[in-house]
Amino acid sequence: MAAAAAAATACRSLHLFLAVLAVSVSGVLSKSFTITNNCGYTVWPGILSGAGSPSLETTGFELPPGASQTLQAPAGWSGRLWGRTLCTTDGTTNKFACATGDCGSGAVSCGGGNAAPPATLAALHGSGGGMDFYDVSLVDGSNLPLLVAPSGASPGAGNCAPTGCLVDLNAACPADLRVVVTSSSAAADVNADDVVACKSACLAFGSPRYCCSGEYASPDTCGPSAYSEFFKNACPRAYSYAFDDATSTFTCAGGDTAYTVTFCPGTNSVKSSSPNSGAPGDLPVINGTMAYASGDQQVGAAAATPSTSRSVVVLLGAAVLVMLAGGALS
């Protein structure tokens, strides 16, 4: 009897040890993503897991202005995240759809659907070597500002730094790259013909020269264009074309790092109801370059007036138009 009791006690102790170990390991082998909406309008994040990575607890949800939601992902997880805007549910079909970033699922959850371009994309690639590779891409265009910021990383753990596009590019978008809301699809909080997204040249024209495909499918034959420079000048740490790797890929020690993904990181106000509206706020410095958004101030220098900030963004678009007129793309 004594031996049986001892065996039972040992078994219970083993089960308790394994339970504690499982909890401890799950904490080490997972990472958190905190998704925050600083825009003055609702954003519907979409999430797509990469090949071989499990789906997260949600693949899409509604995120009102000022709200945050934290998700857990297993170590080594790879996938992408983006924001959908101007979303509505059809009263007749009951199908959910978004003017930008729509994933085609007909529901708030994307269920494995990808973002319809143009959309600002945040991508994370977990590796077997214990490092996370992450980036923000404008290769297919942009629909809203987005910042990815790591936290808790070991000192000196790779090129571990914030990256993203802090600028709302819609107002300054070159005319032939603009996506506008039509009168038949305009949401209640925007006007018909408002610019709601900015295409890349590849998406707009489908040319191998801009898409880095065909005879241009290598870094030696496909370089930046005046169109991609429009995006790069505004967002120096984001991918502006397919081979823009040198300044656009970042790494952190995977086991120690959590990530915050912020929509409209330079906007502190939630008073605006339209993606085209700016609001006062502070913007961080990216690559030593001041980042501007409509109506936003700069950090690390004398504050710019709203009119000054708007002028800088518009000048980016004007510079592209001048380059195009001068034959810079030939």
PDB file of C-alpha atoms in Angstrom, residues 63-302:
ATOM      1  CA  LEU A  63     -10.482  47.930 -34.533  1.00  0.00           C
ATOM      2  CA  PRO A  64     -12.151  51.256 -33.655  1.00  0.00           C
ATOM      3  CA  PRO A  65     -10.173  54.506 -33.318  1.00  0.00           C
ATOM      4  CA  GLY A  66      -7.915  54.431 -30.253  1.00  0.00           C
ATOM      5  CA  ALA A  67      -8.352  50.690 -29.663  1.00  0.00           C
ATOM      6  CA  SER A  68      -5.703  47.957 -29.348  1.00  0.00           C
ATOM      7  CA  GLN A  69      -5.756  44.164 -29.482  1.00  0.00           C
ATOM      8  CA  THR A  70      -2.960  41.728 -28.624  1.00  0.00           C
ATOM      9  CA  LEU A  71      -2.522  38.405 -30.419  1.00  0.00           C
ATOM     10  CA  GLN A  72      -0.196  35.502 -29.632  1.00  0.00           C
ATOM     11  CA  ALA A  73       1.812  33.697 -32.307  1.00  0.00           C
ATOM     12  CA  PRO A  74       4.033  30.629 -31.960  1.00  0.00           C
ATOM     13  CA  ALA A  75       7.802  31.001 -32.233  1.00  0.00           C
ATOM     14  CA  GLY A  76       8.925  30.908 -35.840  1.00  0.00           C
ATOM     15  CA  TRP A  77       5.563  32.146 -37.111  1.00  0.00           C
ATOM     16  CA  SER A  78       5.569  33.832 -40.509  1.00  0.00           C
ATOM     17  CA  GLY A  79       2.820  35.890 -42.053  1.00  0.00           C
ATOM     18  CA  ARG A  80       1.579  39.316 -43.013  1.00  0.00           C
ATOM     19  CA  LEU A  81      -0.730  41.912 -41.544  1.00  0.00           C
ATOM     20  CA  TRP A  82      -2.467  44.906 -43.097  1.00  0.00           C
ATOM     21  CA  GLY A  83      -5.310  47.328 -42.498  1.00  0.00           C
ATOM     22  CA  ARG A  84      -8.611  47.384 -44.372  1.00  0.00           C
ATOM     23  CA  THR A  85     -10.475  50.677 -44.630  1.00  0.00           C
ATOM     24  CA  LEU A  86     -13.926  51.939 -45.567  1.00  0.00           C
ATOM     25  CA  CYS A  87     -15.597  48.592 -44.921  1.00  0.00           C
ATOM     26  CA  THR A  88     -19.341  47.994 -45.092  1.00  0.00           C
ATOM     27  CA  THR A  89     -21.807  45.112 -45.010  1.00  0.00           C
ATOM     28  CA  ASP A  90     -24.190  44.905 -47.960  1.00  0.00           C
ATOM     29  CA  GLY A  91     -27.762  45.099 -46.738  1.00  0.00           C
ATOM     30  CA  THR A  92     -28.995  42.735 -49.450  1.00  0.00           C
ATOM     31  CA  THR A  93     -26.295  40.059 -49.627  1.00  0.00           C
ATOM     32  CA  ASN A  94     -25.009  40.507 -46.057  1.00  0.00           C
ATOM     33  CA  LYS A  95     -21.488  40.347 -47.475  1.00  0.00           C
ATOM     34  CA  PHE A  96     -18.700  42.347 -45.890  1.00  0.00           C
ATOM     35  CA  ALA A  97     -16.333  44.269 -48.209  1.00  0.00           C
ATOM     36  CA  CYS A  98     -13.732  47.015 -47.933  1.00  0.00           C
ATOM     37  CA  ALA A  99     -12.715  49.781 -50.322  1.00  0.00           C
ATOM     38  CA  THR A 100      -9.014  49.132 -49.597  1.00  0.00           C
ATOM     39  CA  GLY A 101      -7.180  46.005 -48.441  1.00  0.00           C
ATOM     40  CA  ASP A 102     -10.196  43.743 -48.961  1.00  0.00           C
ATOM     41  CA  CYS A 103      -9.387  40.038 -48.543  1.00  0.00           C
ATOM     42  CA  GLY A 104     -12.346  38.713 -50.557  1.00  0.00           C
ATOM     43  CA  SER A 105     -13.824  36.553 -47.807  1.00  0.00           C
ATOM     44  CA  GLY A 106     -17.140  38.389 -47.622  1.00  0.00           C
ATOM     45  CA  ALA A 107     -16.712  38.467 -43.843  1.00  0.00           C
ATOM     46  CA  VAL A 108     -14.773  40.380 -41.195  1.00  0.00           C
ATOM     47  CA  SER A 109     -12.452  37.371 -40.785  1.00  0.00           C
ATOM     48  CA  CYS A 110     -10.227  36.866 -43.814  1.00  0.00           C
ATOM     49  CA  GLY A 111     -10.040  33.087 -43.439  1.00  0.00           C
ATOM     50  CA  GLY A 112      -6.885  32.693 -45.520  1.00  0.00           C
ATOM     51  CA  GLY A 113      -7.610  35.521 -47.958  1.00  0.00           C
ATOM     52  CA  ASN A 114      -4.863  37.930 -48.965  1.00  0.00           C
ATOM     53  CA  ALA A 115      -4.985  41.718 -49.200  1.00  0.00           C
ATOM     54  CA  ALA A 116      -6.205  43.155 -52.483  1.00  0.00           C
ATOM     55  CA  PRO A 117      -3.640  45.769 -53.531  1.00  0.00           C
ATOM     56  CA  PRO A 118      -2.883  48.531 -53.027  1.00  0.00           C
ATOM     57  CA  ALA A 119      -2.329  47.979 -49.312  1.00  0.00           C
ATOM     58  CA  THR A 120       0.454  48.802 -46.876  1.00  0.00           C
ATOM     59  CA  LEU A 121       1.785  45.402 -45.733  1.00  0.00           C
ATOM     60  CA  ALA A 122       3.679  44.390 -42.590  1.00  0.00           C
ATOM     61  CA  ALA A 123       5.465  41.050 -42.985  1.00  0.00           C
ATOM     62  CA  LEU A 124       7.207  38.869 -40.391  1.00  0.00           C
ATOM     63  CA  HIS A 125       9.327  35.841 -41.262  1.00  0.00           C
ATOM     64  CA  GLY A 126      10.380  33.639 -38.349  1.00  0.00           C
ATOM     65  CA  SER A 127      13.478  31.532 -38.996  1.00  0.00           C
ATOM     66  CA  GLY A 128      14.798  28.289 -37.596  1.00  0.00           C
ATOM     67  CA  GLY A 129      17.914  30.166 -36.488  1.00  0.00           C
ATOM     68  CA  GLY A 130      16.020  32.083 -33.830  1.00  0.00           C
ATOM     69  CA  MET A 131      15.827  35.379 -35.719  1.00  0.00           C
ATOM     70  CA  ASP A 132      12.797  37.306 -36.932  1.00  0.00           C
ATOM     71  CA  PHE A 133      12.989  39.102 -40.266  1.00  0.00           C
ATOM     72  CA  TYR A 134      10.374  41.808 -40.747  1.00  0.00           C
ATOM     73  CA  ASP A 135       9.549  44.634 -43.116  1.00  0.00           C
ATOM     74  CA  VAL A 136       6.863  47.030 -44.261  1.00  0.00           C
ATOM     75  CA  SER A 137       6.171  46.919 -47.985  1.00  0.00           C
ATOM     76  CA  LEU A 138       4.777  49.482 -50.407  1.00  0.00           C
ATOM     77  CA  VAL A 139       5.681  47.303 -53.411  1.00  0.00           C
ATOM     78  CA  ASP A 140       1.979  46.942 -54.230  1.00  0.00           C
ATOM     79  CA  GLY A 141       1.149  50.479 -53.111  1.00  0.00           C
ATOM     80  CA  SER A 142      -0.161  52.068 -49.933  1.00  0.00           C
ATOM     81  CA  ASN A 143      -3.528  52.620 -48.304  1.00  0.00           C
ATOM     82  CA  LEU A 144      -2.690  53.961 -44.832  1.00  0.00           C
ATOM     83  CA  PRO A 145       0.304  54.760 -42.594  1.00  0.00           C
ATOM     84  CA  LEU A 146       1.702  51.814 -40.596  1.00  0.00           C
ATOM     85  CA  LEU A 147       4.576  51.357 -38.134  1.00  0.00           C
ATOM     86  CA  VAL A 148       6.105  48.099 -36.814  1.00  0.00           C
ATOM     87  CA  ALA A 149       8.052  48.584 -33.570  1.00  0.00           C
ATOM     88  CA  PRO A 150       9.875  45.738 -31.765  1.00  0.00           C
ATOM     89  CA  SER A 151      10.281  45.661 -27.983  1.00  0.00           C
ATOM     90  CA  GLY A 152      12.102  43.455 -25.486  1.00  0.00           C
ATOM     91  CA  ALA A 153      14.837  42.432 -27.921  1.00  0.00           C
ATOM     92  CA  SER A 154      18.319  41.537 -26.685  1.00  0.00           C
ATOM     93  CA  PRO A 155      20.860  44.366 -27.091  1.00  0.00           C
ATOM     94  CA  GLY A 156      22.619  44.163 -30.421  1.00  0.00           C
ATOM     95  CA  ALA A 157      20.232  41.511 -31.686  1.00  0.00           C
ATOM     96  CA  GLY A 158      20.411  42.184 -35.398  1.00  0.00           C
ATOM     97  CA  ASN A 159      19.117  45.286 -37.141  1.00  0.00           C
ATOM     98  CA  CYS A 160      16.278  45.539 -34.630  1.00  0.00           C
ATOM     99  CA  ALA A 161      14.529  48.876 -35.101  1.00  0.00           C
ATOM    100  CA  PRO A 162      11.141  50.378 -35.939  1.00  0.00           C
ATOM    101  CA  THR A 163      10.159  50.454 -39.587  1.00  0.00           C
ATOM    102  CA  GLY A 164       7.167  51.545 -41.581  1.00  0.00           C
ATOM    103  CA  CYS A 165       5.515  54.285 -43.537  1.00  0.00           C
ATOM    104  CA  LEU A 166       4.373  57.123 -41.304  1.00  0.00           C
ATOM    105  CA  VAL A 167       2.952  59.272 -44.072  1.00  0.00           C
ATOM    106  CA  ASP A 168      -0.545  59.239 -45.540  1.00  0.00           C
ATOM    107  CA  LEU A 169       0.448  59.247 -49.206  1.00  0.00           C
ATOM    108  CA  ASN A 170      -3.040  59.474 -50.656  1.00  0.00           C
ATOM    109  CA  ALA A 171      -3.213  63.250 -51.060  1.00  0.00           C
ATOM    110  CA  ALA A 172       0.217  63.469 -52.733  1.00  0.00           C
ATOM    111  CA  CYS A 173      -0.198  60.323 -54.853  1.00  0.00           C
ATOM    112  CA  PRO A 174       0.638  60.875 -58.554  1.00  0.00           C
ATOM    113  CA  ALA A 175      -2.545  61.120 -60.603  1.00  0.00           C
ATOM    114  CA  ASP A 176      -1.951  57.913 -62.568  1.00  0.00           C
ATOM    115  CA  LEU A 177      -1.476  55.876 -59.371  1.00  0.00           C
ATOM    116  CA  ARG A 178      -4.550  57.054 -57.479  1.00  0.00           C
ATOM    117  CA  VAL A 179      -7.416  54.861 -56.303  1.00  0.00           C
ATOM    118  CA  VAL A 180     -10.595  56.879 -55.838  1.00  0.00           C
ATOM    119  CA  VAL A 181     -13.968  56.090 -54.327  1.00  0.00           C
ATOM    120  CA  THR A 182     -16.654  56.038 -56.992  1.00  0.00           C
ATOM    121  CA  SER A 183     -20.107  57.447 -56.389  1.00  0.00           C
ATOM    122  CA  SER A 184     -21.604  53.958 -56.505  1.00  0.00           C
ATOM    123  CA  SER A 185     -19.296  52.545 -53.831  1.00  0.00           C
ATOM    124  CA  ALA A 186     -18.564  55.555 -51.660  1.00  0.00           C
ATOM    125  CA  ALA A 187     -18.792  54.864 -47.949  1.00  0.00           C
ATOM    126  CA  ALA A 188     -20.750  57.204 -45.729  1.00  0.00           C
ATOM    127  CA  ASP A 189     -17.673  58.933 -44.278  1.00  0.00           C
ATOM    128  CA  VAL A 190     -15.921  59.837 -47.554  1.00  0.00           C
ATOM    129  CA  ASN A 191     -16.877  61.792 -50.628  1.00  0.00           C
ATOM    130  CA  ALA A 192     -17.059  60.388 -54.130  1.00  0.00           C
ATOM    131  CA  ASP A 193     -13.736  60.769 -55.966  1.00  0.00           C
ATOM    132  CA  ASP A 194     -11.719  60.979 -52.721  1.00  0.00           C
ATOM    133  CA  VAL A 195      -8.299  59.316 -53.045  1.00  0.00           C
ATOM    134  CA  VAL A 196      -8.302  56.312 -50.704  1.00  0.00           C
ATOM    135  CA  ALA A 197      -5.122  54.483 -51.791  1.00  0.00           C
ATOM    136  CA  CYS A 198      -2.029  54.871 -53.955  1.00  0.00           C
ATOM    137  CA  LYS A 199      -0.975  52.136 -56.394  1.00  0.00           C
ATOM    138  CA  SER A 200       2.580  51.148 -57.183  1.00  0.00           C
ATOM    139  CA  ALA A 201       3.744  51.558 -60.779  1.00  0.00           C
ATOM    140  CA  CYS A 202       3.784  47.763 -61.131  1.00  0.00           C
ATOM    141  CA  LEU A 203       0.150  47.541 -60.081  1.00  0.00           C
ATOM    142  CA  ALA A 204      -0.894  50.521 -62.199  1.00  0.00           C
ATOM    143  CA  PHE A 205       0.879  49.611 -65.442  1.00  0.00           C
ATOM    144  CA  GLY A 206       1.866  45.927 -65.168  1.00  0.00           C
ATOM    145  CA  SER A 207       5.165  46.622 -66.923  1.00  0.00           C
ATOM    146  CA  PRO A 208       8.066  44.168 -66.348  1.00  0.00           C
ATOM    147  CA  ARG A 209      10.274  47.236 -65.872  1.00  0.00           C
ATOM    148  CA  TYR A 210       8.248  48.287 -62.841  1.00  0.00           C
ATOM    149  CA  CYS A 211       7.379  44.774 -61.638  1.00  0.00           C
ATOM    150  CA  CYS A 212      10.978  43.474 -61.798  1.00  0.00           C
ATOM    151  CA  SER A 213       9.817  40.524 -63.883  1.00  0.00           C
ATOM    152  CA  GLY A 214      10.881  38.913 -67.160  1.00  0.00           C
ATOM    153  CA  GLU A 215      14.137  40.399 -68.393  1.00  0.00           C
ATOM    154  CA  TYR A 216      14.126  42.726 -65.359  1.00  0.00           C
ATOM    155  CA  ALA A 217      13.923  39.942 -62.761  1.00  0.00           C
ATOM    156  CA  SER A 218      17.223  40.667 -61.015  1.00  0.00           C
ATOM    157  CA  PRO A 219      18.739  43.475 -58.933  1.00  0.00           C
ATOM    158  CA  ASP A 220      21.144  44.220 -61.792  1.00  0.00           C
ATOM    159  CA  THR A 221      18.371  44.916 -64.293  1.00  0.00           C
ATOM    160  CA  CYS A 222      15.631  46.341 -62.051  1.00  0.00           C
ATOM    161  CA  GLY A 223      16.399  49.462 -60.084  1.00  0.00           C
ATOM    162  CA  PRO A 224      14.296  52.245 -58.594  1.00  0.00           C
ATOM    163  CA  SER A 225      12.073  54.379 -60.804  1.00  0.00           C
ATOM    164  CA  ALA A 226      10.692  57.864 -60.304  1.00  0.00           C
ATOM    165  CA  TYR A 227       7.485  56.226 -59.111  1.00  0.00           C
ATOM    166  CA  SER A 228       9.220  54.048 -56.509  1.00  0.00           C
ATOM    167  CA  GLU A 229      11.293  57.049 -55.404  1.00  0.00           C
ATOM    168  CA  PHE A 230       8.042  58.831 -54.550  1.00  0.00           C
ATOM    169  CA  PHE A 231       7.364  56.104 -51.970  1.00  0.00           C
ATOM    170  CA  LYS A 232      11.001  55.839 -50.823  1.00  0.00           C
ATOM    171  CA  ASN A 233      11.453  59.548 -50.234  1.00  0.00           C
ATOM    172  CA  ALA A 234       8.363  59.629 -48.045  1.00  0.00           C
ATOM    173  CA  CYS A 235       9.018  56.300 -46.281  1.00  0.00           C
ATOM    174  CA  PRO A 236      12.775  55.594 -46.353  1.00  0.00           C
ATOM    175  CA  ARG A 237      12.629  52.341 -44.350  1.00  0.00           C
ATOM    176  CA  ALA A 238       9.806  50.691 -46.292  1.00  0.00           C
ATOM    177  CA  TYR A 239      10.160  48.560 -49.421  1.00  0.00           C
ATOM    178  CA  SER A 240       9.463  50.721 -52.471  1.00  0.00           C
ATOM    179  CA  TYR A 241      10.150  48.116 -55.183  1.00  0.00           C
ATOM    180  CA  ALA A 242      10.986  44.410 -55.329  1.00  0.00           C
ATOM    181  CA  PHE A 243      14.767  44.639 -54.837  1.00  0.00           C
ATOM    182  CA  ASP A 244      14.786  47.416 -52.246  1.00  0.00           C
ATOM    183  CA  ASP A 245      16.324  45.063 -49.643  1.00  0.00           C
ATOM    184  CA  ALA A 246      19.346  46.989 -48.389  1.00  0.00           C
ATOM    185  CA  THR A 247      17.432  49.595 -46.374  1.00  0.00           C
ATOM    186  CA  SER A 248      14.139  47.797 -45.870  1.00  0.00           C
ATOM    187  CA  THR A 249      14.686  44.445 -44.090  1.00  0.00           C
ATOM    188  CA  PHE A 250      15.075  44.321 -40.305  1.00  0.00           C
ATOM    189  CA  THR A 251      15.963  41.531 -37.867  1.00  0.00           C
ATOM    190  CA  CYS A 252      15.436  40.832 -34.176  1.00  0.00           C
ATOM    191  CA  ALA A 253      16.166  37.906 -31.877  1.00  0.00           C
ATOM    192  CA  GLY A 254      12.928  35.986 -32.236  1.00  0.00           C
ATOM    193  CA  GLY A 255      12.607  34.553 -28.745  1.00  0.00           C
ATOM    194  CA  ASP A 256      12.856  37.867 -26.911  1.00  0.00           C
ATOM    195  CA  THR A 257      10.888  40.212 -29.094  1.00  0.00           C
ATOM    196  CA  ALA A 258       7.304  41.426 -29.078  1.00  0.00           C
ATOM    197  CA  TYR A 259       5.923  43.672 -31.793  1.00  0.00           C
ATOM    198  CA  THR A 260       3.554  46.614 -31.860  1.00  0.00           C
ATOM    199  CA  VAL A 261       1.858  47.343 -35.167  1.00  0.00           C
ATOM    200  CA  THR A 262       0.343  50.819 -35.229  1.00  0.00           C
ATOM    201  CA  PHE A 263      -1.951  52.226 -37.882  1.00  0.00           C
ATOM    202  CA  CYS A 264      -1.545  56.009 -38.339  1.00  0.00           C
ATOM    203  CA  PRO A 265       1.364  56.174 -35.852  1.00  0.00           C
ATOM    204  CA  GLY A 266       1.701  59.939 -36.157  1.00  0.00           C
ATOM    205  CA  THR A 267      -1.955  60.670 -35.425  1.00  0.00           C
ATOM    206  CA  ASN A 268      -2.988  61.182 -31.817  1.00  0.00           C
ATOM    207  CA  SER A 269      -6.457  62.542 -32.483  1.00  0.00           C
ATOM    208  CA  VAL A 270      -9.503  60.381 -33.199  1.00  0.00           C
ATOM    209  CA  LYS A 271     -11.693  63.270 -34.312  1.00  0.00           C
ATOM    210  CA  SER A 272     -11.319  62.690 -38.038  1.00  0.00           C
ATOM    211  CA  SER A 273     -13.834  60.395 -39.719  1.00  0.00           C
ATOM    212  CA  SER A 274     -12.109  60.115 -43.085  1.00  0.00           C
ATOM    213  CA  PRO A 275      -8.817  58.520 -44.156  1.00  0.00           C
ATOM    214  CA  ASN A 276      -8.119  61.705 -46.105  1.00  0.00           C
ATOM    215  CA  SER A 277      -8.257  63.905 -43.005  1.00  0.00           C
ATOM    216  CA  GLY A 278      -5.150  64.760 -40.973  1.00  0.00           C
ATOM    217  CA  ALA A 279      -4.927  65.452 -37.253  1.00  0.00           C
ATOM    218  CA  PRO A 280      -2.249  67.053 -35.059  1.00  0.00           C
ATOM    219  CA  GLY A 281       0.289  64.700 -33.527  1.00  0.00           C
ATOM    220  CA  ASP A 282       3.961  63.757 -33.217  1.00  0.00           C
ATOM    221  CA  LEU A 283       5.972  61.703 -35.661  1.00  0.00           C
ATOM    222  CA  PRO A 284       9.181  59.811 -34.835  1.00  0.00           C
ATOM    223  CA  VAL A 285      12.368  60.203 -36.832  1.00  0.00           C
ATOM    224  CA  ILE A 286      12.983  57.424 -39.370  1.00  0.00           C
ATOM    225  CA  ASN A 287      16.499  56.899 -40.793  1.00  0.00           C
ATOM    226  CA  GLY A 288      17.370  60.379 -39.589  1.00  0.00           C
ATOM    227  CA  THR A 289      14.663  61.774 -41.863  1.00  0.00           C
ATOM    228  CA  MET A 290      11.694  63.730 -40.610  1.00  0.00           C
ATOM    229  CA  ALA A 291       8.473  62.021 -41.562  1.00  0.00           C
ATOM    230  CA  TYR A 292       5.473  64.141 -42.421  1.00  0.00           C
ATOM    231  CA  ALA A 293       1.763  63.534 -42.618  1.00  0.00           C
ATOM    232  CA  SER A 294      -0.997  65.955 -43.400  1.00  0.00           C
ATOM    233  CA  GLY A 295      -1.389  68.264 -40.433  1.00  0.00           C
ATOM    234  CA  ASP A 296       1.295  66.526 -38.333  1.00  0.00           C
ATOM    235  CA  GLN A 297       4.286  68.016 -36.526  1.00  0.00           C
ATOM    236  CA  GLN A 298       7.884  66.842 -36.580  1.00  0.00           C
ATOM    237  CA  VAL A 299       9.923  65.505 -33.675  1.00  0.00           C
ATOM    238  CA  GLY A 300      13.546  66.360 -33.007  1.00  0.00           C
ATOM    239  CA  ALA A 301      13.331  69.761 -34.701  1.00  0.00           C
ATOM    240  CA  ALA A 302      11.298  72.910 -34.521  1.00  0.00           C
TER     241      ALA A 302
END
